[in-house]
Coordinates of C-alpha atoms in Angstrom, one line a residue:
M1 CA -20.5 -11.6 27.7
F2 CA -23.4 -12.7 25.4
R3 CA -24.5 -15.4 27.8
S4 CA -25.0 -13.1 30.7
T5 CA -26.8 -10.6 28.4
A6 CA -29.2 -13.3 27.3
R7 CA -29.9 -14.3 31.0
S8 CA -30.7 -10.7 32.0
L9 CA -32.9 -10.3 28.9
I10 CA -34.9 -13.5 29.7
R11 CA -35.4 -12.3 33.3
K12 CA -37.1 -9.1 32.0
I13 CA -39.6 -11.0 29.8
P14 CA -43.0 -11.5 31.5
K15 CA -43.6 -15.2 32.4
T16 CA -47.1 -15.0 30.9
W17 CA -45.7 -14.0 27.5
V18 CA -43.2 -16.9 27.7
H19 CA -46.0 -19.4 28.5
D20 CA -48.2 -18.1 25.8
F21 CA -45.4 -18.2 23.2
G22 CA -44.6 -21.8 24.2
A23 CA -48.2 -22.9 24.1
R24 CA -48.6 -21.6 20.6
N25 CA -45.3 -22.5 19.0
L26 CA -43.6 -25.3 21.0
S27 CA -44.5 -28.9 21.1
Y28 CA -43.0 -32.2 22.2
E29 CA -44.2 -33.7 18.9
P30 CA -41.7 -34.3 16.1
L31 CA -41.5 -31.4 13.7
S32 CA -42.8 -33.3 10.7
W33 CA -43.5 -31.6 7.4
S34 CA -45.8 -34.5 6.5
Q35 CA -48.0 -33.8 9.4
G36 CA -48.0 -30.1 8.7
S37 CA -47.4 -29.3 12.4
Y38 CA -44.4 -27.1 11.8
A39 CA -46.0 -25.2 9.0
T40 CA -49.1 -24.4 11.0
R41 CA -47.1 -23.1 13.9
M42 CA -44.3 -21.2 12.0
P43 CA -44.9 -19.0 9.0
P44 CA -42.9 -20.2 5.9
L45 CA -39.7 -18.1 5.4
F46 CA -40.0 -18.0 1.6
H47 CA -42.9 -15.4 1.9
P48 CA -42.5 -11.9 3.2
L49 CA -43.5 -11.5 6.8
P50 CA -46.7 -9.4 7.2
G51 CA -46.0 -5.9 8.3
L52 CA -42.2 -6.1 7.6
R53 CA -41.0 -3.4 5.1
L54 CA -38.0 -4.5 3.1
P55 CA -35.6 -2.1 1.3
Q56 CA -35.4 -2.3 -2.5
P57 CA -32.8 -4.8 -3.6
L58 CA -29.8 -3.5 -5.5
P59 CA -29.7 -4.1 -9.2
D60 CA -27.5 -7.0 -10.5
H61 CA -25.0 -4.6 -12.0
M62 CA -24.1 -1.1 -10.7
E63 CA -21.8 1.3 -12.5
R64 CA -19.2 2.9 -10.3
F65 CA -19.6 6.6 -9.6
P66 CA -17.3 8.7 -11.8
T67 CA -14.2 10.3 -10.5
K68 CA -14.7 14.1 -10.6
I69 CA -11.8 16.5 -10.6
T70 CA -11.8 20.3 -9.9
T71 CA -8.6 22.4 -10.3
L72 CA -8.6 25.5 -8.1
P73 CA -7.0 28.8 -9.5
N74 CA -3.9 28.1 -7.4
G75 CA -3.4 24.7 -9.1
L76 CA -4.5 22.5 -6.3
K77 CA -6.7 19.6 -7.4
I78 CA -9.8 18.3 -5.6
A79 CA -10.9 14.9 -6.7
S80 CA -13.6 12.5 -5.4
E81 CA -15.6 9.4 -6.2
D82 CA -19.0 8.9 -4.5
S83 CA -20.2 5.6 -3.1
L84 CA -23.1 4.1 -1.2
G85 CA -22.6 3.4 2.5
P86 CA -22.1 5.3 5.7
A87 CA -18.3 5.9 5.7
A88 CA -15.9 7.9 3.7
C89 CA -12.2 8.4 3.4
V90 CA -10.4 11.7 2.6
G91 CA -6.7 12.2 1.9
L92 CA -4.2 14.9 0.9
Y93 CA -1.4 13.8 -1.4
V94 CA 1.7 15.9 -1.9
D95 CA 4.3 15.7 -4.7
S96 CA 7.1 15.7 -2.2
G97 CA 9.5 13.1 -0.9
S98 CA 13.1 12.3 -0.2
I99 CA 14.2 13.0 -3.8
Y100 CA 13.7 16.7 -3.1
E101 CA 16.0 16.7 -0.1
K102 CA 19.3 18.5 -0.3
D103 CA 22.5 17.9 1.8
E104 CA 21.2 20.0 4.7
S105 CA 17.7 18.5 4.6
V106 CA 18.5 14.8 4.3
G107 CA 16.1 12.9 6.5
V108 CA 13.4 15.5 6.6
T109 CA 10.9 13.4 4.8
H110 CA 11.2 10.7 7.4
L111 CA 10.6 13.3 10.1
L112 CA 7.6 14.8 8.3
E113 CA 6.0 11.4 8.2
R114 CA 6.4 11.1 12.0
M115 CA 5.2 14.7 12.6
A116 CA 1.9 14.1 10.9
F117 CA -1.1 15.3 13.0
K118 CA 1.1 17.1 15.5
S119 CA 0.4 20.6 16.8
T120 CA -0.9 23.3 14.5
R121 CA -1.5 27.0 14.8
N122 CA -5.1 26.2 15.8
R123 CA -4.8 23.0 17.8
S124 CA -2.5 21.3 20.2
H125 CA -1.6 17.6 19.6
L126 CA -3.8 16.6 22.4
Q127 CA -6.8 18.5 20.9
I128 CA -6.2 16.7 17.6
V129 CA -6.1 13.3 19.2
Q130 CA -9.3 14.1 21.1
E131 CA -11.2 15.2 18.0
I132 CA -10.2 12.2 16.0
E133 CA -11.2 9.9 18.9
A134 CA -14.6 11.7 19.2
S135 CA -15.3 11.1 15.5
G136 CA -14.4 7.4 15.8
G137 CA -12.1 8.0 12.8
S138 CA -8.6 6.8 12.0
V139 CA -5.7 8.8 10.5
G140 CA -2.4 8.1 9.0
G141 CA 0.6 9.6 7.3
S142 CA 3.1 7.9 5.0
A143 CA 6.2 9.0 3.1
S144 CA 7.8 7.7 0.0
R145 CA 10.6 8.9 -2.2
E146 CA 8.3 11.0 -4.4
Q147 CA 5.0 11.5 -2.6
M148 CA 3.6 12.1 0.8
A149 CA 0.1 10.9 1.9
Y150 CA -2.2 11.9 4.8
T151 CA -5.5 10.2 5.3
Y152 CA -8.6 10.4 7.5
D153 CA -11.2 7.6 7.5
T154 CA -14.5 8.4 9.2
L155 CA -18.3 8.4 9.0
K156 CA -19.9 10.6 6.3
E157 CA -21.7 12.6 9.0
C158 CA -18.3 13.6 10.4
L159 CA -16.8 14.6 7.1
P160 CA -16.9 18.4 7.5
E161 CA -15.0 18.2 10.8
A162 CA -12.6 15.6 9.3
V163 CA -11.7 17.6 6.3
E164 CA -11.1 20.7 8.4
L165 CA -8.9 18.9 10.8
L166 CA -6.9 17.1 8.1
L167 CA -6.3 20.4 6.2
D168 CA -5.4 22.2 9.4
C169 CA -2.7 19.6 10.2
I170 CA -1.1 19.8 6.8
I171 CA -1.5 23.5 6.0
N172 CA -0.8 25.0 9.5
P173 CA 1.9 22.9 11.2
V174 CA 4.1 24.6 13.7
F175 CA 6.8 22.0 14.2
L176 CA 7.2 22.6 17.9
E177 CA 10.8 22.0 19.0
N178 CA 9.8 19.7 21.8
E179 CA 7.7 17.5 19.5
V180 CA 10.5 17.4 16.9
Q181 CA 13.0 16.4 19.5
E182 CA 10.7 13.7 20.8
Q183 CA 10.5 12.2 17.3
L184 CA 14.2 12.5 16.7
M185 CA 14.9 10.6 20.0
Q186 CA 12.5 7.8 18.8
V187 CA 14.2 7.6 15.4
K188 CA 17.6 7.4 17.1
G189 CA 16.3 4.5 19.2
E190 CA 15.1 2.7 16.2
I191 CA 18.3 2.8 14.2
G192 CA 19.7 -0.3 15.7
E193 CA 16.4 -2.1 14.9
R194 CA 16.5 -1.5 11.2
T195 CA 18.3 -4.6 10.3
K196 CA 15.5 -6.6 11.9
D197 CA 13.5 -5.9 8.7
P198 CA 16.0 -7.2 6.2
Q199 CA 13.8 -6.6 3.1
Q200 CA 13.2 -3.0 3.9
F201 CA 16.8 -2.5 4.9
L202 CA 18.1 -4.0 1.7
L203 CA 15.7 -2.0 -0.4
E204 CA 17.2 1.1 1.0
S205 CA 20.6 -0.2 0.3
L206 CA 19.7 -1.0 -3.4
H207 CA 18.7 2.6 -4.0
L208 CA 21.9 3.8 -2.3
A209 CA 24.1 1.5 -4.5
G210 CA 22.0 1.4 -7.7
Y211 CA 21.3 5.1 -8.3
S212 CA 23.2 8.4 -8.5
G213 CA 21.2 11.5 -7.9
A214 CA 18.0 12.1 -6.1
L215 CA 16.9 8.5 -5.7
Q216 CA 20.1 7.8 -3.9
N217 CA 18.7 9.9 -1.0
P218 CA 17.7 7.7 2.0
L219 CA 14.1 7.4 2.8
M220 CA 14.9 6.6 6.4
A221 CA 16.8 9.4 8.2
P222 CA 20.5 8.4 8.6
E223 CA 22.1 8.6 12.0
E224 CA 24.4 11.5 11.1
A225 CA 21.4 13.6 10.0
L226 CA 19.6 13.3 13.3
N227 CA 22.0 15.5 15.2
R228 CA 21.5 18.3 12.7
L229 CA 17.7 18.3 12.0
D230 CA 15.4 20.6 13.9
G231 CA 12.1 22.4 13.6
S232 CA 13.5 25.2 11.4
I233 CA 15.1 22.9 8.8
I234 CA 11.9 20.8 8.7
G235 CA 9.8 24.0 8.3
K236 CA 12.0 25.4 5.5
F237 CA 11.7 22.1 3.5
Y238 CA 7.9 22.1 4.2
R239 CA 7.4 25.7 2.9
E240 CA 9.5 25.0 -0.3
N241 CA 7.7 21.8 -1.2
Y242 CA 4.1 21.8 0.2
T243 CA 2.7 24.2 -2.3
A244 CA -0.8 24.3 -3.8
D245 CA 0.2 23.2 -7.3
R246 CA 1.8 20.0 -5.9
M247 CA -1.2 18.9 -3.8
V248 CA -4.3 16.7 -4.5
L249 CA -7.2 16.4 -2.0
A250 CA -8.8 13.1 -2.8
A251 CA -11.8 11.4 -1.3
F252 CA -14.0 8.3 -1.7
G253 CA -17.6 8.0 -0.5
V254 CA -18.1 11.8 -0.8
D255 CA -20.3 13.9 -3.1
H256 CA -18.0 16.1 -5.1
E257 CA -20.0 19.4 -4.7
N258 CA -20.2 18.8 -0.9
L259 CA -16.4 18.2 -0.8
L260 CA -15.8 21.4 -2.7
A261 CA -18.1 23.4 -0.4
I262 CA -16.2 22.1 2.6
A263 CA -12.6 22.3 1.3
K264 CA -12.4 25.3 -1.0
P265 CA -12.5 27.9 1.9
F266 CA -9.4 26.3 3.4
L267 CA -7.5 25.7 0.2
S268 CA -8.2 28.7 -2.1
N269 CA -5.8 31.0 -0.3
L270 CA -2.8 28.8 -0.6
P271 CA -0.2 30.6 -2.8
R272 CA 0.6 29.4 -6.3
V273 CA 4.3 29.2 -7.0
L274 CA 6.5 28.5 -10.0
P275 CA 6.8 24.9 -11.0
V276 CA 9.7 23.0 -9.4
E277 CA 11.9 20.9 -11.6
V278 CA 11.9 17.2 -10.6
P279 CA 15.4 16.2 -9.4
K280 CA 17.3 13.9 -11.8
S281 CA 18.3 10.3 -11.0
T282 CA 20.4 7.9 -13.0
Y283 CA 20.5 4.2 -12.6
V284 CA 24.1 2.9 -12.5
G285 CA 24.0 -0.5 -10.7
G286 CA 26.4 -1.5 -8.0
D287 CA 27.1 -3.6 -5.0
I288 CA 26.8 -2.9 -1.2
R289 CA 27.4 -5.4 1.6
H290 CA 26.6 -5.0 5.3
K291 CA 28.5 -7.6 7.5
V292 CA 26.8 -8.3 10.8
D293 CA 27.0 -11.2 13.2
S294 CA 24.3 -13.5 12.0
E295 CA 23.7 -17.1 11.0
K296 CA 21.6 -16.0 8.1
T297 CA 22.6 -14.1 4.9
H298 CA 20.0 -11.9 3.2
V299 CA 20.6 -10.9 -0.5
A300 CA 18.7 -8.7 -2.8
L301 CA 19.5 -8.9 -6.5
A302 CA 17.8 -6.3 -8.7
F303 CA 17.8 -4.6 -12.1
E304 CA 16.3 -1.4 -13.4
V305 CA 12.7 -1.1 -14.6
P306 CA 13.0 1.8 -17.2
G307 CA 10.0 4.1 -17.5
G308 CA 8.5 3.4 -14.0
W309 CA 4.8 4.3 -13.5
H310 CA 4.9 6.6 -16.5
E311 CA 5.0 3.6 -18.7
D312 CA 1.7 2.1 -17.4
K313 CA 1.7 -0.9 -19.8
D314 CA 5.2 -1.9 -18.8
A315 CA 4.3 -1.4 -15.1
T316 CA 1.3 -3.7 -15.6
V317 CA 3.4 -6.3 -17.3
L318 CA 5.9 -6.1 -14.4
T319 CA 3.1 -6.7 -11.9
V320 CA 2.1 -9.9 -13.7
L321 CA 5.7 -11.0 -14.0
Q322 CA 6.2 -10.5 -10.2
T323 CA 3.0 -12.5 -9.5
L324 CA 4.1 -15.3 -11.9
M325 CA 7.5 -15.6 -10.2
G326 CA 6.0 -15.2 -6.7
G327 CA 7.8 -17.0 -3.9
G328 CA 7.7 -16.4 -0.2
G329 CA 8.9 -18.1 3.0
S330 CA 9.9 -21.8 3.3
F331 CA 6.9 -22.3 5.6
S332 CA 3.5 -20.9 4.6
A333 CA 0.0 -22.2 5.6
G334 CA -2.8 -21.9 3.2
G335 CA -2.0 -23.8 0.1
P336 CA -2.3 -22.6 -3.5
G337 CA -4.2 -19.4 -2.6
K338 CA -1.1 -18.2 -0.8
G339 CA 1.0 -18.3 -4.0
M340 CA 2.5 -21.8 -3.5
H341 CA 1.9 -22.5 -7.2
S342 CA 4.3 -19.8 -8.3
R343 CA 7.6 -20.5 -10.1
L344 CA 9.8 -19.7 -7.2
Y345 CA 7.9 -21.9 -4.9
L346 CA 7.8 -24.9 -7.3
R347 CA 11.3 -24.5 -8.7
V348 CA 13.2 -23.3 -5.6
L349 CA 11.5 -23.4 -2.2
N350 CA 10.1 -26.9 -2.7
K351 CA 13.5 -28.2 -4.0
Y352 CA 16.1 -26.6 -1.7
Q353 CA 15.5 -27.0 2.0
E354 CA 18.4 -24.7 2.8
V355 CA 16.5 -21.7 1.4
Q356 CA 14.4 -19.9 4.1
S357 CA 12.8 -17.3 1.9
F358 CA 12.9 -16.6 -1.8
S359 CA 10.6 -14.1 -3.5
A360 CA 10.3 -11.6 -6.4
F361 CA 9.9 -8.0 -5.5
S362 CA 9.6 -4.6 -7.1
S363 CA 9.9 -0.9 -6.2
I364 CA 8.5 1.4 -8.8
C365 CA 8.9 5.2 -9.0
N366 CA 7.6 7.6 -11.6
G367 CA 10.4 7.3 -14.1
T368 CA 12.3 4.2 -13.1
G369 CA 12.2 1.3 -10.7
L370 CA 13.7 -1.9 -9.4
F371 CA 12.8 -5.5 -10.0
G372 CA 14.6 -8.6 -8.6
I373 CA 14.7 -11.4 -6.1
H374 CA 15.2 -11.3 -2.3
L375 CA 16.5 -14.4 -0.6
T376 CA 17.5 -15.6 2.8
T377 CA 19.6 -18.7 3.5
G378 CA 22.6 -19.9 5.6
S379 CA 26.0 -18.6 4.7
D380 CA 27.2 -22.0 3.5
F381 CA 24.4 -22.1 0.9
V382 CA 24.3 -18.4 -0.1
A383 CA 26.6 -18.8 -3.2
K384 CA 24.4 -21.5 -4.6
A385 CA 21.2 -19.5 -3.7
V386 CA 22.5 -16.4 -5.5
N387 CA 23.3 -18.4 -8.6
I388 CA 19.8 -19.9 -8.5
A389 CA 18.3 -16.4 -8.3
A390 CA 20.3 -15.3 -11.3
N391 CA 19.2 -18.4 -13.2
E392 CA 15.5 -17.9 -12.4
L393 CA 15.7 -14.4 -13.8
L394 CA 17.4 -15.6 -16.9
V395 CA 14.9 -18.3 -17.5
V396 CA 11.9 -16.0 -17.6
A397 CA 13.8 -13.9 -20.1
T398 CA 14.4 -16.9 -22.4
P399 CA 11.8 -17.4 -25.1
G400 CA 9.8 -20.6 -24.8
Q401 CA 10.4 -21.1 -21.0
L402 CA 7.0 -19.7 -19.8
T403 CA 3.8 -21.5 -20.4
E404 CA 0.3 -20.2 -21.2
V405 CA -1.1 -21.9 -18.1
E406 CA 1.1 -20.0 -15.7
V407 CA 0.8 -16.7 -17.5
N408 CA -3.0 -16.9 -17.5
R409 CA -2.9 -17.9 -13.8
A410 CA -0.7 -14.9 -13.0
K411 CA -3.0 -12.6 -15.0
N412 CA -6.1 -13.8 -13.2
A413 CA -4.3 -13.5 -9.8
T414 CA -3.3 -10.0 -10.6
K415 CA -6.7 -9.0 -11.7
S416 CA -8.2 -10.5 -8.6
A417 CA -5.8 -8.6 -6.4
V418 CA -6.5 -5.3 -8.1
L419 CA -10.3 -5.7 -7.8
T420 CA -10.1 -6.9 -4.2
N421 CA -7.9 -3.9 -3.3
L422 CA -10.5 -1.5 -4.8
E423 CA -13.0 -2.7 -2.2
S424 CA -11.1 -0.7 0.4
R425 CA -12.0 3.0 0.9
A426 CA -8.5 3.9 1.8
I427 CA -7.0 2.2 -1.2
V428 CA -9.4 3.8 -3.6
T429 CA -8.7 7.2 -2.0
E430 CA -4.9 6.6 -2.4
D431 CA -5.4 5.4 -6.0
I432 CA -7.2 8.7 -6.9
G433 CA -4.6 10.9 -5.2
R434 CA -1.5 9.1 -6.4
Q435 CA -2.8 8.7 -10.0
I436 CA -3.6 12.4 -10.3
L437 CA -0.1 13.3 -9.0
T438 CA 1.5 10.9 -11.4
Y439 CA -0.6 11.1 -14.6
G440 CA -2.6 14.3 -14.0
C441 CA -5.8 12.3 -14.2
R442 CA -7.3 9.1 -12.9
K443 CA -7.3 6.3 -15.3
P444 CA -10.3 3.9 -14.7
V445 CA -9.6 0.4 -13.5
E446 CA -11.0 -0.9 -16.9
H447 CA -8.0 0.7 -18.5
F448 CA -5.6 -1.5 -16.6
L449 CA -7.9 -4.6 -16.9
H450 CA -7.8 -4.2 -20.6
I451 CA -4.0 -4.1 -20.6
L452 CA -4.1 -7.2 -18.5
D453 CA -6.4 -9.0 -20.9
E454 CA -4.2 -8.1 -23.9
L455 CA -0.9 -9.3 -22.3
T456 CA 0.8 -12.2 -24.0
L457 CA 3.5 -14.6 -23.0
D458 CA 5.9 -12.8 -25.3
D459 CA 5.2 -9.5 -23.5
L460 CA 6.5 -11.0 -20.2
T461 CA 9.6 -12.4 -21.9
L462 CA 10.4 -9.1 -23.6
M463 CA 9.9 -7.3 -20.3
A464 CA 12.3 -9.6 -18.5
Q465 CA 14.8 -9.1 -21.3
K466 CA 14.5 -5.3 -21.1
I467 CA 15.1 -5.4 -17.3
L468 CA 18.1 -7.8 -17.5
S469 CA 19.7 -5.6 -20.1
S470 CA 20.6 -3.1 -17.3
P471 CA 23.6 -3.6 -14.9
P472 CA 22.7 -5.5 -11.7
T473 CA 22.5 -4.1 -8.3
M474 CA 23.2 -6.3 -5.3
A475 CA 22.8 -5.7 -1.6
C476 CA 23.7 -8.2 1.2
L477 CA 23.2 -8.3 5.0
G478 CA 24.6 -10.8 7.5
D479 CA 27.5 -13.2 7.0
V480 CA 28.4 -11.9 3.5
D481 CA 31.9 -13.4 3.1
L482 CA 30.7 -16.2 0.8
V483 CA 28.3 -14.1 -1.3
P484 CA 29.5 -14.3 -5.0
S485 CA 31.5 -11.2 -6.2
Y486 CA 29.7 -8.5 -8.1
D487 CA 31.9 -9.2 -11.1
S488 CA 30.8 -12.8 -11.2
I489 CA 27.2 -11.8 -11.2
I490 CA 27.8 -9.4 -14.1
N491 CA 29.5 -12.2 -16.0
Q492 CA 26.6 -14.6 -15.4
F493 CA 24.2 -12.2 -17.1
Q494 CA 26.5 -11.3 -19.9
T495 CA 27.3 -14.9 -20.8
P496 CA 25.1 -16.2 -23.6
H497 CA 22.6 -18.9 -22.4

């Protein structure tokens, strides 16, 4: 493409100009600095070109724009952080998820995610798609157990239209029955494919086995719920949970006063309702096994993280601990930058060829969470692999087993990941929205970096001990006959080491 463009451009240049340029600037003589021939024909590049106006350079250090928050009379919060550049991202975050589902509404959160940016009282789905395409923007919706997120990434000049469309889709949905049935049919078709993502499937199973109460509710709609759900059930759940006091409109790359001027007319009339009590959950531990015809066995072994996001120091310690343990697949290109220096790579994946994947994972909610190891191996090695996983968790909880070198490496890797993520408009927008839903404010990144800097080796050991003091939860998928019994796992963690 570029070659043909260059040819057509050359054909349009007058031959006299080409000849004159060559006569003045080209020569068959060697370009020798000692003779000065190059310098006389070409201006030196370390001086500004005459007549060329350059923009002012940015200073060596620039402070981030502050995060500004405005609370409307109905309780809805509007928060933004400005930035330089031509693009912006805006998102609406709702304190609603699968923990708020009741027996009759199980699976609604999954459907609400899939019904994002469908028909409203003001627009058809086709009109919504056409307007998004015309702006060159991108939209998305995501569901979790405690929060819903809807985002629109676009150019700043399209911001008024983007905000209006985003809010219309969330405030005025109609849940047309034909659109609901279309999504239900797609979800039914995907049920058989869920085991093809073993990590996500086992994470769902861990919540089902490890908790009683609200966190036991499935995030993915179960098959038995799909024949019951319809537009009226979805609409009822939506009206009960999508209220002004549980919403945050967050944006990055936007002037706060400009955002208020655009959004307030659409949001001020939302009704304020009485606060809703957060459904209770209790971690109990447990065991769940899914036997399927497979040569591989997938196992997830996890424990409770007490406090969850509300204990931000513990959550930061946990992040460093997960980075330190690391792990991954048995084959990974890229060397040390891909985490191949981590404990689980050095101590497990490099040592046992039978292990296909072995990695630390976490799933954190507001008041609790899970931390553990996910592994994949053949059925003939799974008993050994589970014992290795248990031993690796016990080792990090044993004083004197971690080194300052690996702790500092994990701290630096965590810090690098945090700062790199905050280069993304979408991630900054999400950080603003989710923090305000969780903490009621946005804590600056310096707060978490300070926690990171102050972390010690003992903090990681104590965190591991706190986690392992809870009963284990284990979920298995595949050929599970040779997976160690749940009682044997309990005994392994209760036996003094």
